[in-house]
Amino acid sequence: MTVMQVGAGAAPKRSFQEVWVVSIGHALTHWYPATFYLLLPLIGSELGLSYTEIGSILTCQFAAGAIANIPGGIFVDTVRRKGLLMAVSLFWVGFPYLVMGYSHAYWMMLACATMVGIGNNLWHPTAIPWLAGRFPERKGLVMSFHSMGANVGDALAPLAVGALLTVLSWRDVMVLNVVPGIVMSVLILTYIGRISNRTNAAPARKPAGGSAQRLRAFASLLTDRAVVTLSVGSTFRTMTQSALLTFLPIYLARDMGYSPLWIGLSMFALQAAGFAAAPIAGHLSDTIGPRQVVTSSMTMTALILLAMIFAGGTIWFVVLIAVLGFFLFAVRAVLQAWLLDATPPDLAGSAIGILFGAQAAGAAIGPICAGLLADRYGIMAAFYFLAGTIVIANLMIFVTPSGLTKGR
């Protein structure tokens, strides 16, 4: 009801430039973790880490994000300076990787990964509801462009780092990486800050009620069936994604003998396919509803993962990486838009906090579970694990209330 009233009002025409600026910032929040995925095999070799220890570094990062997301979402709903929050988040993501570049201790890697998890997950409860509020009638499309920013960062980072590693050490790359984050933080702070100042000059709609009432409203989200099923489904989907991004470069390096440059190209293919899929999925979500898009994409993801297991060690394994990316990354924005349709606008940040908290929990569990399986049964066991988690994710989508699929 509230969403329809906002959309039906005299909403001013928004410049899509806002979407591009925030999406570029989103690209950098993914640039740093994507860089780290490619550097992990080198870090693991230098520090003498096992598969489980490598997985535990990512587990610390995503576990911290899972813990920080929900209080972060509540905090975002009460703070109006969205540009400042996005800038702080972006800087907070990049700086710990700079520290890692000078570290020689496993425990310091864990500590820095924890800091990254906290900073990275402040971005989504801020940026996603902000964009949805600016473009209420085109949530699916706008979310897809924001998601494309993630794919750009995830795709270009391994490509650039793979090339840099031919002439620089992984530590030099870590140090250089802090520069784009600082530049983009300043741009976000000034550009979004100007828009926020113009918006804040108009009468502001204060959050209803006091702290107790807001906590009761937040508690109602935790019992909402759509919020719960979408969040749990996203948890298992993200388990698939995080374990894949952790162990795919390791498999390509150790089992297939690929150089860092060729690993970077393979990871680029994975993310570039996701970049192409995002606007298609967003448009289809706005027209036919998100359920059909999500279920078909997850089904194809499971089938392609099984095909990759049988194609292991051959060129077909590499070819299937790009096909996998098209379907695996297509549904991220669709799930976000679906959740926002089922959530009151004044609780949008909290809802996104719940979603990304659940996803961060899945991302934390995925790498270490896959690492334990790889240490015990061989690395291909990790890929069987990926296929199982995406199937469970799809089952959760089937039990999400169907009436919400046409909520736009």
mmCIF file of C-alpha atoms in Angstrom:
data_model
loop_
_atom_site.group_PDB
_atom_site.id
_atom_site.type_symbol
_atom_site.label_atom_id
_atom_site.label_comp_id
_atom_site.label_asym_id
_atom_site.label_seq_id
_atom_site.Cartn_x
_atom_site.Cartn_y
_atom_site.Cartn_z
ATOM 1 C CA MET A 1 0.000 0.000 0.000
ATOM 2 C CA THR A 2 2.700 2.468 1.029
ATOM 3 C CA VAL A 3 4.827 1.610 -1.995
ATOM 4 C CA MET A 4 1.899 2.206 -4.349
ATOM 5 C CA GLN A 5 1.133 5.543 -2.754
ATOM 6 C CA VAL A 6 4.718 6.687 -3.130
ATOM 7 C CA GLY A 7 4.798 5.551 -6.733
ATOM 8 C CA ALA A 8 1.435 7.123 -7.512
ATOM 9 C CA GLY A 9 2.459 10.475 -6.052
ATOM 10 C CA ALA A 10 4.142 13.256 -7.952
ATOM 11 C CA ALA A 11 7.519 11.554 -7.903
ATOM 12 C CA PRO A 12 10.084 13.613 -9.829
ATOM 13 C CA LYS A 13 11.922 12.188 -12.787
ATOM 14 C CA ARG A 14 15.180 10.686 -11.596
ATOM 15 C CA SER A 15 18.468 10.794 -13.464
ATOM 16 C CA PHE A 16 19.834 7.325 -14.149
ATOM 17 C CA GLN A 17 23.259 8.810 -13.475
ATOM 18 C CA GLU A 18 22.534 8.163 -9.797
ATOM 19 C CA VAL A 19 22.260 4.459 -10.544
ATOM 20 C CA TRP A 20 25.559 4.444 -12.413
ATOM 21 C CA VAL A 21 27.483 6.224 -9.648
ATOM 22 C CA VAL A 22 26.182 3.911 -6.913
ATOM 23 C CA SER A 23 26.737 0.871 -9.154
ATOM 24 C CA ILE A 24 30.376 1.862 -9.708
ATOM 25 C CA GLY A 25 30.778 2.127 -5.943
ATOM 26 C CA HIS A 26 29.213 -1.322 -5.655
ATOM 27 C CA ALA A 27 31.715 -2.569 -8.231
ATOM 28 C CA LEU A 28 34.582 -1.554 -5.967
ATOM 29 C CA THR A 29 33.077 -3.236 -2.892
ATOM 30 C CA HIS A 30 33.309 -6.429 -4.962
ATOM 31 C CA TRP A 31 36.646 -5.562 -6.574
ATOM 32 C CA TYR A 32 38.542 -6.104 -3.333
ATOM 33 C CA PRO A 33 37.115 -9.539 -2.409
ATOM 34 C CA ALA A 34 37.454 -10.656 -6.053
ATOM 35 C CA THR A 35 41.111 -9.640 -5.940
ATOM 36 C CA PHE A 36 41.532 -11.641 -2.755
ATOM 37 C CA TYR A 37 40.061 -14.796 -4.294
ATOM 38 C CA LEU A 38 42.792 -14.753 -6.938
ATOM 39 C CA LEU A 39 45.524 -14.024 -4.398
ATOM 40 C CA LEU A 40 44.432 -16.756 -1.972
ATOM 41 C CA PRO A 41 46.345 -19.578 -3.718
ATOM 42 C CA LEU A 42 49.553 -17.490 -3.509
ATOM 43 C CA ILE A 43 48.910 -16.499 0.112
ATOM 44 C CA GLY A 44 48.111 -20.103 1.014
ATOM 45 C CA SER A 45 51.309 -21.352 -0.605
ATOM 46 C CA GLU A 46 53.516 -18.709 1.050
ATOM 47 C CA LEU A 47 52.012 -19.221 4.511
ATOM 48 C CA GLY A 48 51.703 -23.010 4.131
ATOM 49 C CA LEU A 49 47.940 -23.096 4.683
ATOM 50 C CA SER A 50 45.672 -26.130 4.216
ATOM 51 C CA TYR A 51 42.390 -26.066 2.284
ATOM 52 C CA THR A 52 40.541 -25.738 5.589
ATOM 53 C CA GLU A 53 42.688 -22.786 6.712
ATOM 54 C CA ILE A 54 42.211 -21.052 3.370
ATOM 55 C CA GLY A 55 38.473 -21.555 3.680
ATOM 56 C CA SER A 56 38.524 -20.259 7.260
ATOM 57 C CA ILE A 57 39.834 -16.859 6.133
ATOM 58 C CA LEU A 58 36.717 -16.376 4.007
ATOM 59 C CA THR A 59 34.588 -17.839 6.790
ATOM 60 C CA CYS A 60 35.800 -15.113 9.185
ATOM 61 C CA GLN A 61 35.012 -12.436 6.617
ATOM 62 C CA PHE A 62 31.476 -13.593 5.971
ATOM 63 C CA ALA A 63 30.723 -14.518 9.579
ATOM 64 C CA ALA A 64 31.575 -10.949 10.600
ATOM 65 C CA GLY A 65 29.277 -9.718 7.850
ATOM 66 C CA ALA A 66 26.474 -11.960 9.049
ATOM 67 C CA ILE A 67 26.750 -10.561 12.556
ATOM 68 C CA ALA A 68 27.065 -6.943 11.386
ATOM 69 C CA ASN A 69 24.307 -6.944 8.768
ATOM 70 C CA ILE A 70 21.202 -6.909 10.956
ATOM 71 C CA PRO A 71 22.304 -4.184 13.407
ATOM 72 C CA GLY A 72 23.749 -2.365 10.409
ATOM 73 C CA GLY A 73 20.380 -2.489 8.633
ATOM 74 C CA ILE A 74 18.579 -1.098 11.669
ATOM 75 C CA PHE A 75 21.213 1.632 11.980
ATOM 76 C CA VAL A 76 20.886 2.560 8.286
ATOM 77 C CA ASP A 77 17.112 3.003 8.647
ATOM 78 C CA THR A 78 17.724 5.702 11.281
ATOM 79 C CA VAL A 79 20.564 7.607 9.531
ATOM 80 C CA ARG A 80 19.804 9.970 6.666
ATOM 81 C CA ARG A 81 23.355 10.623 5.414
ATOM 82 C CA LYS A 82 23.440 7.744 2.930
ATOM 83 C CA GLY A 83 26.367 9.162 0.939
ATOM 84 C CA LEU A 84 28.550 9.199 4.046
ATOM 85 C CA LEU A 85 27.569 5.625 4.925
ATOM 86 C CA MET A 86 28.416 4.387 1.419
ATOM 87 C CA ALA A 87 31.778 6.210 1.453
ATOM 88 C CA VAL A 88 32.694 4.806 4.879
ATOM 89 C CA SER A 89 31.722 1.308 3.759
ATOM 90 C CA LEU A 90 33.869 1.532 0.633
ATOM 91 C CA PHE A 91 36.941 2.758 2.541
ATOM 92 C CA TRP A 92 36.394 0.165 5.268
ATOM 93 C CA VAL A 93 36.475 -2.612 2.667
ATOM 94 C CA GLY A 94 39.737 -1.532 1.031
ATOM 95 C CA PHE A 95 41.921 -0.592 3.995
ATOM 96 C CA PRO A 96 42.181 -4.072 5.645
ATOM 97 C CA TYR A 97 43.502 -5.510 2.372
ATOM 98 C CA LEU A 98 46.285 -2.919 2.538
ATOM 99 C CA VAL A 99 47.177 -4.250 5.997
ATOM 100 C CA MET A 100 47.159 -7.816 4.649
ATOM 101 C CA GLY A 101 49.803 -6.784 2.142
ATOM 102 C CA TYR A 102 52.250 -6.235 5.012
ATOM 103 C CA SER A 103 51.207 -9.220 7.123
ATOM 104 C CA HIS A 104 53.020 -12.545 7.469
ATOM 105 C CA ALA A 105 50.745 -14.111 10.099
ATOM 106 C CA TYR A 106 47.704 -16.304 9.586
ATOM 107 C CA TRP A 107 45.885 -14.714 12.547
ATOM 108 C CA MET A 108 46.314 -11.244 11.018
ATOM 109 C CA MET A 109 44.723 -12.497 7.810
ATOM 110 C CA LEU A 110 41.758 -13.656 9.889
ATOM 111 C CA ALA A 111 41.515 -10.306 11.691
ATOM 112 C CA CYS A 112 41.639 -8.265 8.475
ATOM 113 C CA ALA A 113 39.090 -10.529 6.812
ATOM 114 C CA THR A 114 36.794 -9.898 9.778
ATOM 115 C CA MET A 115 37.109 -6.129 9.284
ATOM 116 C CA VAL A 116 36.319 -6.496 5.576
ATOM 117 C CA GLY A 117 33.182 -8.444 6.417
ATOM 118 C CA ILE A 118 31.886 -5.664 8.659
ATOM 119 C CA GLY A 119 32.593 -2.852 6.185
ATOM 120 C CA ASN A 120 31.427 -4.624 3.042
ATOM 121 C CA ASN A 121 28.032 -5.456 4.478
ATOM 122 C CA LEU A 122 27.267 -1.880 5.484
ATOM 123 C CA TRP A 123 26.980 -1.049 1.783
ATOM 124 C CA HIS A 124 23.944 -3.125 0.839
ATOM 125 C CA PRO A 125 21.428 -1.986 3.510
ATOM 126 C CA THR A 126 22.340 1.590 2.529
ATOM 127 C CA ALA A 127 22.583 1.502 -1.268
ATOM 128 C CA ILE A 128 19.850 -0.962 -2.233
ATOM 129 C CA PRO A 129 16.900 0.660 -0.370
ATOM 130 C CA TRP A 130 18.175 4.103 -1.421
ATOM 131 C CA LEU A 131 18.045 3.135 -5.100
ATOM 132 C CA ALA A 132 14.700 1.356 -4.706
ATOM 133 C CA GLY A 133 13.242 4.468 -3.100
ATOM 134 C CA ARG A 134 14.525 6.660 -5.928
ATOM 135 C CA PHE A 135 13.085 4.356 -8.645
ATOM 136 C CA PRO A 136 10.055 2.595 -7.081
ATOM 137 C CA GLU A 137 8.475 1.568 -10.386
ATOM 138 C CA ARG A 138 11.644 0.001 -11.798
ATOM 139 C CA LYS A 139 13.028 -1.893 -8.814
ATOM 140 C CA GLY A 140 13.961 -5.013 -10.774
ATOM 141 C CA LEU A 141 15.808 -3.098 -13.499
ATOM 142 C CA VAL A 142 17.584 -0.759 -11.079
ATOM 143 C CA MET A 143 18.590 -3.660 -8.836
ATOM 144 C CA SER A 144 19.939 -5.452 -11.900
ATOM 145 C CA PHE A 145 22.163 -2.479 -12.794
ATOM 146 C CA HIS A 146 23.399 -2.348 -9.209
ATOM 147 C CA SER A 147 24.071 -6.084 -9.424
ATOM 148 C CA MET A 148 25.902 -5.541 -12.719
ATOM 149 C CA GLY A 149 28.255 -3.270 -10.803
ATOM 150 C CA ALA A 150 29.105 -6.255 -8.623
ATOM 151 C CA ASN A 151 29.752 -8.363 -11.704
ATOM 152 C CA VAL A 152 31.996 -5.659 -13.194
ATOM 153 C CA GLY A 153 34.103 -5.563 -10.033
ATOM 154 C CA ASP A 154 34.156 -9.344 -9.748
ATOM 155 C CA ALA A 155 35.080 -9.709 -13.438
ATOM 156 C CA LEU A 156 37.686 -6.989 -13.915
ATOM 157 C CA ALA A 157 39.516 -7.575 -10.623
ATOM 158 C CA PRO A 158 40.847 -11.068 -11.402
ATOM 159 C CA LEU A 159 41.640 -10.004 -14.970
ATOM 160 C CA ALA A 160 43.626 -6.958 -13.802
ATOM 161 C CA VAL A 161 45.271 -8.769 -10.904
ATOM 162 C CA GLY A 162 46.142 -11.763 -13.063
ATOM 163 C CA ALA A 163 48.020 -9.391 -15.386
ATOM 164 C CA LEU A 164 49.656 -7.487 -12.502
ATOM 165 C CA LEU A 165 50.883 -10.712 -10.934
ATOM 166 C CA THR A 166 53.052 -11.337 -13.973
ATOM 167 C CA VAL A 167 55.214 -8.371 -12.915
ATOM 168 C CA LEU A 168 54.360 -7.716 -9.238
ATOM 169 C CA SER A 169 54.149 -9.775 -6.060
ATOM 170 C CA TRP A 170 50.802 -10.369 -4.376
ATOM 171 C CA ARG A 171 51.866 -7.996 -1.602
ATOM 172 C CA ASP A 172 52.512 -5.165 -4.080
ATOM 173 C CA VAL A 173 49.077 -5.742 -5.578
ATOM 174 C CA MET A 174 47.461 -5.486 -2.138
ATOM 175 C CA VAL A 175 49.125 -2.108 -1.546
ATOM 176 C CA LEU A 176 48.175 -0.658 -4.951
ATOM 177 C CA ASN A 177 44.583 -1.782 -4.478
ATOM 178 C CA VAL A 178 43.781 0.841 -1.857
ATOM 179 C CA VAL A 179 43.944 3.734 -4.354
ATOM 180 C CA PRO A 180 40.695 3.198 -6.335
ATOM 181 C CA GLY A 181 38.721 2.735 -3.120
ATOM 182 C CA ILE A 182 39.869 6.074 -1.715
ATOM 183 C CA VAL A 183 39.064 7.890 -4.967
ATOM 184 C CA MET A 184 35.607 6.373 -5.232
ATOM 185 C CA SER A 185 34.856 7.050 -1.563
ATOM 186 C CA VAL A 186 35.399 10.777 -2.169
ATOM 187 C CA LEU A 187 33.223 10.719 -5.308
ATOM 188 C CA ILE A 188 30.383 8.901 -3.541
ATOM 189 C CA LEU A 189 30.594 11.272 -0.574
ATOM 190 C CA THR A 190 30.316 14.394 -2.738
ATOM 191 C CA TYR A 191 27.848 13.200 -5.404
ATOM 192 C CA ILE A 192 25.356 11.312 -3.237
ATOM 193 C CA GLY A 193 25.809 13.922 -0.532
ATOM 194 C CA ARG A 194 24.563 16.658 -2.895
ATOM 195 C CA ILE A 195 21.505 14.589 -3.820
ATOM 196 C CA SER A 196 20.795 13.856 -0.157
ATOM 197 C CA ASN A 197 21.073 17.542 0.720
ATOM 198 C CA ARG A 198 18.496 18.431 -1.953
ATOM 199 C CA THR A 199 16.214 15.657 -0.714
ATOM 200 C CA ASN A 200 16.652 16.658 2.915
ATOM 201 C CA ALA A 201 15.705 20.247 2.091
ATOM 202 C CA ALA A 202 12.142 18.954 1.586
ATOM 203 C CA PRO A 203 10.022 17.924 4.576
ATOM 204 C CA ALA A 204 11.506 14.636 5.778
ATOM 205 C CA ARG A 205 9.405 11.606 6.560
ATOM 206 C CA LYS A 206 10.583 10.575 10.005
ATOM 207 C CA PRO A 207 10.535 6.920 11.007
ATOM 208 C CA ALA A 208 7.263 6.220 12.795
ATOM 209 C CA GLY A 209 7.296 5.619 16.542
ATOM 210 C CA GLY A 210 10.142 5.315 19.000
ATOM 211 C CA SER A 211 12.827 2.690 19.442
ATOM 212 C CA ALA A 212 10.484 0.151 21.030
ATOM 213 C CA GLN A 213 8.023 0.394 18.163
ATOM 214 C CA ARG A 214 10.797 0.086 15.581
ATOM 215 C CA LEU A 215 12.145 -3.008 17.312
ATOM 216 C CA ARG A 216 8.649 -4.548 17.268
ATOM 217 C CA ALA A 217 8.377 -3.746 13.564
ATOM 218 C CA PHE A 218 11.775 -5.341 12.977
ATOM 219 C CA ALA A 219 10.710 -8.427 14.940
ATOM 220 C CA SER A 220 7.701 -8.752 12.642
ATOM 221 C CA LEU A 221 10.098 -9.103 9.702
ATOM 222 C CA LEU A 222 11.714 -12.102 11.381
ATOM 223 C CA THR A 223 8.366 -13.930 11.384
ATOM 224 C CA ASP A 224 7.276 -12.867 7.903
ATOM 225 C CA ARG A 225 7.166 -15.988 5.725
ATOM 226 C CA ALA A 226 8.382 -14.259 2.564
ATOM 227 C CA VAL A 227 11.329 -12.623 4.332
ATOM 228 C CA VAL A 228 12.293 -15.910 6.006
ATOM 229 C CA THR A 229 12.069 -18.151 2.920
ATOM 230 C CA LEU A 230 13.801 -15.667 0.622
ATOM 231 C CA SER A 231 16.579 -15.172 3.184
ATOM 232 C CA VAL A 232 17.100 -18.894 3.792
ATOM 233 C CA GLY A 233 17.054 -19.574 0.047
ATOM 234 C CA SER A 234 19.620 -16.813 -0.431
ATOM 235 C CA THR A 235 21.749 -18.364 2.321
ATOM 236 C CA PHE A 236 22.133 -21.615 0.401
ATOM 237 C CA ARG A 237 22.604 -19.825 -2.935
ATOM 238 C CA THR A 238 25.419 -17.787 -1.400
ATOM 239 C CA MET A 239 26.989 -20.923 0.074
ATOM 240 C CA THR A 240 27.264 -22.123 -3.508
ATOM 241 C CA GLN A 241 28.712 -18.838 -4.725
ATOM 242 C CA SER A 242 31.276 -18.273 -1.958
ATOM 243 C CA ALA A 243 32.620 -21.833 -2.021
ATOM 244 C CA LEU A 244 32.847 -21.698 -5.823
ATOM 245 C CA LEU A 245 34.771 -18.405 -5.806
ATOM 246 C CA THR A 246 37.120 -19.756 -3.130
ATOM 247 C CA PHE A 247 37.985 -23.133 -4.654
ATOM 248 C CA LEU A 248 37.594 -22.593 -8.392
ATOM 249 C CA PRO A 249 40.871 -20.584 -8.615
ATOM 250 C CA ILE A 250 42.594 -23.168 -6.401
ATOM 251 C CA TYR A 251 41.389 -26.033 -8.626
ATOM 252 C CA LEU A 252 42.508 -24.204 -11.765
ATOM 253 C CA ALA A 253 45.939 -23.477 -10.228
ATOM 254 C CA ARG A 254 46.732 -26.759 -8.497
ATOM 255 C CA ASP A 255 44.883 -29.387 -10.539
ATOM 256 C CA MET A 256 44.801 -27.859 -14.025
ATOM 257 C CA GLY A 257 48.124 -25.998 -13.799
ATOM 258 C CA TYR A 258 46.811 -22.618 -14.953
ATOM 259 C CA SER A 259 48.921 -19.475 -14.534
ATOM 260 C CA PRO A 260 47.513 -16.480 -12.598
ATOM 261 C CA LEU A 261 46.716 -14.724 -15.886
ATOM 262 C CA TRP A 262 44.662 -17.650 -17.200
ATOM 263 C CA ILE A 263 42.933 -18.061 -13.857
ATOM 264 C CA GLY A 264 42.055 -14.368 -14.026
ATOM 265 C CA LEU A 265 40.634 -14.837 -17.525
ATOM 266 C CA SER A 266 38.533 -17.790 -16.345
ATOM 267 C CA MET A 267 37.143 -15.815 -13.413
ATOM 268 C CA PHE A 268 36.492 -12.912 -15.757
ATOM 269 C CA ALA A 269 34.417 -15.221 -17.979
ATOM 270 C CA LEU A 270 32.393 -16.337 -14.949
ATOM 271 C CA GLN A 271 31.566 -12.774 -13.920
ATOM 272 C CA ALA A 272 31.166 -11.344 -17.428
ATOM 273 C CA ALA A 273 28.425 -13.876 -18.084
ATOM 274 C CA GLY A 274 26.731 -12.739 -14.881
ATOM 275 C CA PHE A 275 27.019 -9.140 -16.068
ATOM 276 C CA ALA A 276 25.174 -10.032 -19.268
ATOM 277 C CA ALA A 277 22.491 -11.946 -17.384
ATOM 278 C CA ALA A 278 21.645 -9.250 -14.798
ATOM 279 C CA PRO A 279 19.601 -6.821 -16.950
ATOM 280 C CA ILE A 280 17.819 -9.694 -18.684
ATOM 281 C CA ALA A 281 16.828 -11.195 -15.335
ATOM 282 C CA GLY A 282 15.815 -7.780 -13.973
ATOM 283 C CA HIS A 283 13.568 -7.033 -16.940
ATOM 284 C CA LEU A 284 11.957 -10.475 -16.830
ATOM 285 C CA SER A 285 11.396 -10.065 -13.097
ATOM 286 C CA ASP A 286 9.516 -6.803 -13.700
ATOM 287 C CA THR A 287 7.356 -8.379 -16.416
ATOM 288 C CA ILE A 288 6.672 -12.040 -15.571
ATOM 289 C CA GLY A 289 7.516 -12.044 -11.847
ATOM 290 C CA PRO A 290 10.613 -13.126 -9.912
ATOM 291 C CA ARG A 291 9.627 -16.723 -9.082
ATOM 292 C CA GLN A 292 9.985 -17.998 -12.640
ATOM 293 C CA VAL A 293 13.322 -16.225 -13.084
ATOM 294 C CA VAL A 294 14.805 -17.491 -9.820
ATOM 295 C CA THR A 295 13.702 -21.127 -10.086
ATOM 296 C CA SER A 296 14.826 -21.552 -13.694
ATOM 297 C CA SER A 297 18.216 -19.935 -13.006
ATOM 298 C CA MET A 298 18.879 -22.060 -9.922
ATOM 299 C CA THR A 299 17.859 -25.261 -11.710
ATOM 300 C CA MET A 300 20.267 -24.526 -14.549
ATOM 301 C CA THR A 301 23.017 -23.696 -12.030
ATOM 302 C CA ALA A 302 22.685 -27.141 -10.422
ATOM 303 C CA LEU A 303 22.770 -28.918 -13.788
ATOM 304 C CA ILE A 304 25.841 -27.005 -14.960
ATOM 305 C CA LEU A 305 27.719 -27.717 -11.718
ATOM 306 C CA LEU A 306 27.085 -31.436 -12.182
ATOM 307 C CA ALA A 307 28.303 -31.160 -15.779
ATOM 308 C CA MET A 308 31.491 -29.426 -14.564
ATOM 309 C CA ILE A 309 32.212 -32.337 -12.226
ATOM 310 C CA PHE A 310 32.164 -34.775 -15.132
ATOM 311 C CA ALA A 311 34.186 -32.386 -17.319
ATOM 312 C CA GLY A 312 36.887 -31.861 -14.664
ATOM 313 C CA GLY A 313 40.412 -31.551 -16.048
ATOM 314 C CA THR A 314 39.269 -30.810 -19.615
ATOM 315 C CA ILE A 315 38.751 -27.647 -21.633
ATOM 316 C CA TRP A 316 34.987 -28.171 -21.273
ATOM 317 C CA PHE A 317 35.339 -27.441 -17.572
ATOM 318 C CA VAL A 318 36.582 -23.949 -18.457
ATOM 319 C CA VAL A 319 33.870 -23.434 -21.062
ATOM 320 C CA LEU A 320 31.187 -24.340 -18.523
ATOM 321 C CA ILE A 321 32.524 -21.701 -16.108
ATOM 322 C CA ALA A 322 31.087 -18.922 -18.276
ATOM 323 C CA VAL A 323 27.752 -20.725 -18.691
ATOM 324 C CA LEU A 324 27.585 -21.182 -14.933
ATOM 325 C CA GLY A 325 28.135 -17.473 -14.318
ATOM 326 C CA PHE A 326 25.191 -16.534 -16.526
ATOM 327 C CA PHE A 327 22.705 -18.426 -14.359
ATOM 328 C CA LEU A 328 24.365 -18.224 -10.916
ATOM 329 C CA PHE A 329 24.597 -14.426 -10.803
ATOM 330 C CA ALA A 330 21.360 -13.621 -12.629
ATOM 331 C CA VAL A 331 19.152 -13.971 -9.562
ATOM 332 C CA ARG A 332 20.937 -11.730 -7.036
ATOM 333 C CA ALA A 333 19.104 -8.544 -8.007
ATOM 334 C CA VAL A 334 15.808 -10.362 -8.496
ATOM 335 C CA LEU A 335 15.854 -11.685 -4.930
ATOM 336 C CA GLN A 336 16.584 -8.191 -3.596
ATOM 337 C CA ALA A 337 13.732 -6.578 -5.553
ATOM 338 C CA TRP A 338 11.360 -9.398 -4.521
ATOM 339 C CA LEU A 339 12.208 -8.865 -0.860
ATOM 340 C CA LEU A 340 11.684 -5.097 -1.077
ATOM 341 C CA ASP A 341 8.243 -5.648 -2.619
ATOM 342 C CA ALA A 342 7.295 -7.667 0.469
ATOM 343 C CA THR A 343 8.661 -5.108 2.951
ATOM 344 C CA PRO A 344 7.352 -1.725 4.211
ATOM 345 C CA PRO A 345 9.583 1.073 2.828
ATOM 346 C CA ASP A 346 10.563 2.347 6.290
ATOM 347 C CA LEU A 347 11.958 -1.120 7.087
ATOM 348 C CA ALA A 348 13.771 -1.569 3.775
ATOM 349 C CA GLY A 349 17.248 -1.223 5.287
ATOM 350 C CA SER A 350 16.402 -3.703 8.040
ATOM 351 C CA ALA A 351 15.005 -6.192 5.498
ATOM 352 C CA ILE A 352 18.118 -5.915 3.333
ATOM 353 C CA GLY A 353 20.183 -6.311 6.499
ATOM 354 C CA ILE A 354 18.370 -9.567 7.255
ATOM 355 C CA LEU A 355 18.818 -10.789 3.671
ATOM 356 C CA PHE A 356 22.505 -9.985 3.521
ATOM 357 C CA GLY A 357 23.055 -11.214 7.066
ATOM 358 C CA ALA A 358 21.615 -14.556 5.998
ATOM 359 C CA GLN A 359 23.708 -14.494 2.833
ATOM 360 C CA ALA A 360 26.840 -13.664 4.804
ATOM 361 C CA ALA A 361 26.126 -16.621 7.080
ATOM 362 C CA GLY A 362 25.900 -18.839 4.017
ATOM 363 C CA ALA A 363 29.057 -17.312 2.594
ATOM 364 C CA ALA A 364 30.832 -18.025 5.893
ATOM 365 C CA ILE A 365 29.696 -21.640 6.057
ATOM 366 C CA GLY A 366 30.301 -22.454 2.393
ATOM 367 C CA PRO A 367 34.108 -22.141 2.085
ATOM 368 C CA ILE A 368 34.988 -23.977 5.280
ATOM 369 C CA CYS A 369 32.520 -26.816 4.575
ATOM 370 C CA ALA A 370 33.884 -27.165 1.057
ATOM 371 C CA GLY A 371 37.434 -26.992 2.437
ATOM 372 C CA LEU A 372 36.778 -29.797 4.931
ATOM 373 C CA LEU A 373 35.298 -31.968 2.172
ATOM 374 C CA ALA A 374 38.215 -31.169 -0.146
ATOM 375 C CA ASP A 375 40.794 -32.086 2.502
ATOM 376 C CA ARG A 376 39.067 -35.401 3.220
ATOM 377 C CA TYR A 377 37.751 -36.541 -0.168
ATOM 378 C CA GLY A 378 39.542 -34.424 -2.775
ATOM 379 C CA ILE A 379 38.695 -31.066 -4.266
ATOM 380 C CA MET A 380 35.970 -32.402 -6.606
ATOM 381 C CA ALA A 381 33.920 -33.205 -3.510
ATOM 382 C CA ALA A 382 33.601 -29.461 -3.030
ATOM 383 C CA PHE A 383 31.815 -29.207 -6.376
ATOM 384 C CA TYR A 384 29.309 -31.902 -5.360
ATOM 385 C CA PHE A 385 28.687 -29.786 -2.266
ATOM 386 C CA LEU A 386 27.960 -26.767 -4.502
ATOM 387 C CA ALA A 387 25.364 -28.659 -6.516
ATOM 388 C CA GLY A 388 23.598 -29.785 -3.333
ATOM 389 C CA THR A 389 23.399 -26.314 -1.811
ATOM 390 C CA ILE A 390 21.885 -24.725 -4.916
ATOM 391 C CA VAL A 391 19.196 -27.436 -5.025
ATOM 392 C CA ILE A 392 18.236 -26.647 -1.422
ATOM 393 C CA ALA A 393 18.113 -22.941 -2.300
ATOM 394 C CA ASN A 394 15.669 -23.664 -5.091
ATOM 395 C CA LEU A 395 13.426 -25.673 -2.764
ATOM 396 C CA MET A 396 13.119 -22.640 -0.477
ATOM 397 C CA ILE A 397 11.934 -20.511 -3.392
ATOM 398 C CA PHE A 398 9.151 -23.018 -4.088
ATOM 399 C CA VAL A 399 7.693 -22.483 -0.603
ATOM 400 C CA THR A 400 7.837 -18.671 -0.768
ATOM 401 C CA PRO A 401 4.250 -17.275 -0.828
ATOM 402 C CA SER A 402 3.157 -17.053 -4.448
ATOM 403 C CA GLY A 403 0.979 -13.967 -4.005
ATOM 404 C CA LEU A 404 4.080 -11.808 -3.678
ATOM 405 C CA THR A 405 5.381 -12.609 -7.120
ATOM 406 C CA LYS A 406 3.076 -10.028 -8.658
ATOM 407 C CA GLY A 407 3.555 -7.427 -5.966
ATOM 408 C CA ARG A 408 4.815 -4.690 -8.238
#
